[in-house]
Short mmCIF file of C-alpha atoms in Angstrom, two decimals:
data_model
loop_
_atom_site.label_atom_id
_atom_site.label_comp_id
_atom_site.label_asym_id
_atom_site.label_seq_id
_atom_site.Cartn_x
_atom_site.Cartn_y
_atom_site.Cartn_z
CA MET A 1 125.34 84.81 112.72
CA LYS A 2 125.58 86.59 116.42
CA GLU A 3 123.19 89.25 114.92
CA THR A 4 120.48 86.44 114.56
CA LEU A 5 120.90 84.78 117.46
CA ILE A 6 120.71 87.99 119.54
CA ASP A 7 117.43 88.66 117.78
CA LEU A 8 116.12 85.18 118.71
CA LYS A 9 117.06 85.73 122.19
CA THR A 10 115.27 89.32 122.76
CA ARG A 11 111.93 88.74 120.86
CA ARG A 12 108.93 89.08 123.28
CA SER A 13 105.50 88.68 123.08
CA VAL A 14 103.82 92.20 122.88
CA ARG A 15 100.36 92.56 124.77
CA ALA A 16 99.72 96.41 124.09
CA TYR A 17 100.44 98.47 121.14
CA THR A 18 100.20 101.91 119.22
CA ASP A 19 97.99 102.53 116.40
CA LYS A 20 100.94 102.84 114.17
CA VAL A 21 101.41 100.57 111.39
CA PRO A 22 104.60 99.18 109.65
CA SER A 23 105.22 100.14 106.24
CA ASP A 24 103.91 98.02 103.37
CA ASP A 25 107.86 97.58 102.80
CA ILE A 26 108.41 96.31 106.23
CA LEU A 27 105.12 94.13 106.01
CA GLU A 28 106.57 92.56 103.03
CA LYS A 29 110.02 91.69 104.21
CA ILE A 30 108.47 90.07 107.15
CA MET A 31 106.11 88.17 104.49
CA GLU A 32 108.85 87.17 102.69
CA ALA A 33 110.61 85.60 105.75
CA ALA A 34 107.46 83.85 106.70
CA VAL A 35 107.01 82.21 103.06
CA TYR A 36 110.41 80.97 103.64
CA ALA A 37 110.02 78.57 106.58
CA PRO A 38 110.47 74.97 106.31
CA THR A 39 107.53 72.81 105.23
CA GLY A 40 107.10 69.26 104.86
CA MET A 41 108.76 67.83 101.81
CA GLY A 42 108.60 71.43 100.47
CA LYS A 43 104.62 71.20 99.70
CA GLN A 44 104.01 74.76 101.26
CA SER A 45 100.69 74.22 102.58
CA PRO A 46 100.43 77.60 104.18
CA LYS A 47 98.35 80.59 103.34
CA ILE A 48 99.15 83.95 104.93
CA VAL A 49 96.08 86.97 105.04
CA VAL A 50 97.39 90.36 106.14
CA ILE A 51 94.69 92.47 107.58
CA SER A 52 95.18 95.82 108.50
CA ASP A 53 91.96 97.10 107.27
CA LYS A 54 90.30 97.91 110.80
CA GLU A 55 86.51 97.04 110.17
CA ASP A 56 87.94 93.48 108.76
CA ARG A 57 90.58 93.46 112.24
CA ASP A 58 88.00 94.04 114.51
CA TYR A 59 85.56 91.32 113.40
CA LEU A 60 88.46 88.87 113.18
CA GLU A 61 88.96 90.25 116.84
CA ARG A 62 85.39 89.42 117.90
CA LEU A 63 85.04 86.28 116.51
CA ASN A 64 88.82 85.21 118.00
CA ALA A 65 87.51 86.52 121.67
CA ALA A 66 83.84 84.43 120.94
CA VAL A 67 85.84 81.20 120.87
CA MET A 68 87.05 82.28 124.38
CA GLY A 69 83.71 82.75 125.35
CA ASN A 70 83.66 86.52 126.00
CA PRO A 71 83.14 88.38 122.65
CA ASP A 72 84.26 92.10 123.72
CA ALA A 73 87.93 90.76 124.94
CA LYS A 74 90.58 92.51 123.18
CA THR A 75 92.80 89.41 121.79
CA PHE A 76 94.70 91.33 119.68
CA TYR A 77 95.96 93.84 122.24
CA GLY A 78 95.12 96.96 119.63
CA ALA A 79 97.65 95.56 117.31
CA PRO A 80 97.20 97.44 113.90
CA VAL A 81 97.75 94.31 111.62
CA VAL A 82 97.46 90.78 111.92
CA ALA A 83 98.62 88.14 109.98
CA VAL A 84 96.30 85.00 109.62
CA VAL A 85 97.84 81.90 109.24
CA LEU A 86 96.06 78.78 107.15
CA ALA A 87 97.13 75.96 105.77
CA ASP A 88 95.69 72.78 103.82
CA PRO A 89 94.64 69.84 106.08
CA ASP A 90 95.08 67.53 103.48
CA ILE A 91 98.87 67.97 103.49
CA MET A 92 99.77 65.62 106.38
CA THR A 93 102.42 68.23 107.73
CA TYR A 94 100.29 71.72 107.92
CA ARG A 95 100.04 72.13 111.60
CA ASP A 96 103.69 72.13 111.98
CA ASP A 97 104.32 73.90 108.61
CA GLY A 98 101.73 76.81 109.46
CA ASN A 99 103.53 76.72 112.96
CA LEU A 100 107.07 77.45 111.17
CA VAL A 101 105.41 80.44 108.93
CA ILE A 102 104.19 81.91 112.74
CA GLY A 103 108.11 81.53 114.11
CA ASN A 104 109.44 83.09 111.17
CA LEU A 105 106.57 85.90 110.98
CA LEU A 106 107.44 86.70 114.70
CA ASN A 107 111.35 86.33 114.52
CA ALA A 108 111.46 88.40 111.02
CA ALA A 109 109.04 91.06 112.59
CA HIS A 110 111.36 91.72 115.56
CA ALA A 111 114.20 91.59 113.48
CA LEU A 112 112.61 94.35 111.39
CA GLY A 113 112.15 96.36 114.86
CA VAL A 114 108.34 95.39 114.67
CA ASP A 115 106.55 93.88 117.60
CA SER A 116 104.34 90.84 117.66
CA CYS A 117 102.51 87.85 119.63
CA TYR A 118 101.19 84.89 118.49
CA ILE A 119 97.18 84.66 118.83
CA TYR A 120 95.50 81.38 119.10
CA ARG A 121 92.02 80.04 118.14
CA ALA A 122 92.37 80.21 114.63
CA ARG A 123 91.13 76.45 114.40
CA GLU A 124 87.72 77.27 116.28
CA VAL A 125 87.52 80.65 114.36
CA PHE A 126 88.00 79.31 110.48
CA ALA A 127 85.94 76.15 111.38
CA SER A 128 82.93 78.08 112.02
CA PRO A 129 80.30 79.79 109.12
CA GLU A 130 81.25 83.27 110.24
CA GLY A 131 85.38 81.88 109.76
CA LYS A 132 84.32 79.66 106.27
CA ALA A 133 82.41 82.89 104.93
CA LEU A 134 85.72 85.32 105.70
CA LEU A 135 87.87 82.50 103.76
CA LYS A 136 85.22 82.72 100.96
CA LYS A 137 85.51 86.22 100.75
CA TRP A 138 89.03 85.88 100.63
CA GLY A 139 89.17 83.70 97.62
CA ILE A 140 90.44 80.54 99.99
CA ASP A 141 89.36 77.15 99.89
CA GLU A 142 86.93 76.83 102.79
CA ARG A 143 88.25 73.49 103.56
CA TYR A 144 91.68 75.46 104.69
CA GLU A 145 92.37 75.38 108.72
CA GLY A 146 92.82 78.31 110.68
CA ILE A 147 96.64 77.54 112.50
CA GLY A 148 97.07 81.10 114.54
CA ASN A 149 97.31 84.51 114.17
CA CYS A 150 100.38 86.67 114.66
CA ILE A 151 99.51 90.20 115.56
CA LEU A 152 102.16 92.79 114.21
CA GLY A 153 102.52 96.69 115.27
CA TYR A 154 104.75 98.49 117.59
CA ALA A 155 104.85 98.19 121.75
CA ALA A 156 103.22 100.83 123.79
CA ALA A 157 105.43 100.06 126.25
CA GLU A 158 108.89 98.44 126.66
CA PRO A 159 108.28 94.69 126.51
CA ALA A 160 108.94 92.63 129.80
CA ALA A 161 112.79 91.43 130.19
CA PRO A 162 112.76 87.33 129.50
CA ARG A 163 112.25 84.61 132.02
CA GLU A 164 115.03 82.69 133.32
CA ARG A 165 115.46 79.50 131.38
CA LYS A 166 114.72 75.97 132.62
CA THR A 167 117.94 74.45 133.65
CA ASP A 168 116.45 71.34 132.09
CA TYR A 169 115.56 72.72 128.60
CA VAL A 170 118.09 70.87 126.79
CA THR A 171 119.70 67.38 127.58
CA TYR A 172 122.77 66.36 125.54
CA ILE A 173 123.34 62.57 124.60
CA ARG A 174 126.73 62.32 123.51
#
């Protein structure tokens, strides 16, 4: 239990990566943790697409950056892997389910020595014609909605120290 709490307290979002790709074994362990995230009524609405192919990853990054209005932005910060989390919008809790999956991805990665960061704009990317074409290419129903991207890799520099937590984060009513 102590180890889990330490991992949760020491995980940081990383925004600069080396080219080193986590091994298949490590990625599979991270994905195993992700698929055990809680989902509303156990319906398991999310799907995860793990991309390490540079051409596909770079294309997805350009789509993500275009949502920001800057198609040349490096929104994946040089990370060699991106895990795209999508979810079935016909299931009432799909967005929450997808975000819980991303939380598990982030925390499992850290526990296994892999750095990560949650990257937004998946909803907009997969609502676009280009995003729908990717879903079709991947064999995923185009009605699935993008929830978020989790970039994975190894930090190019030491992550920043944690920020001080605000004093009123928790209120106890006893």
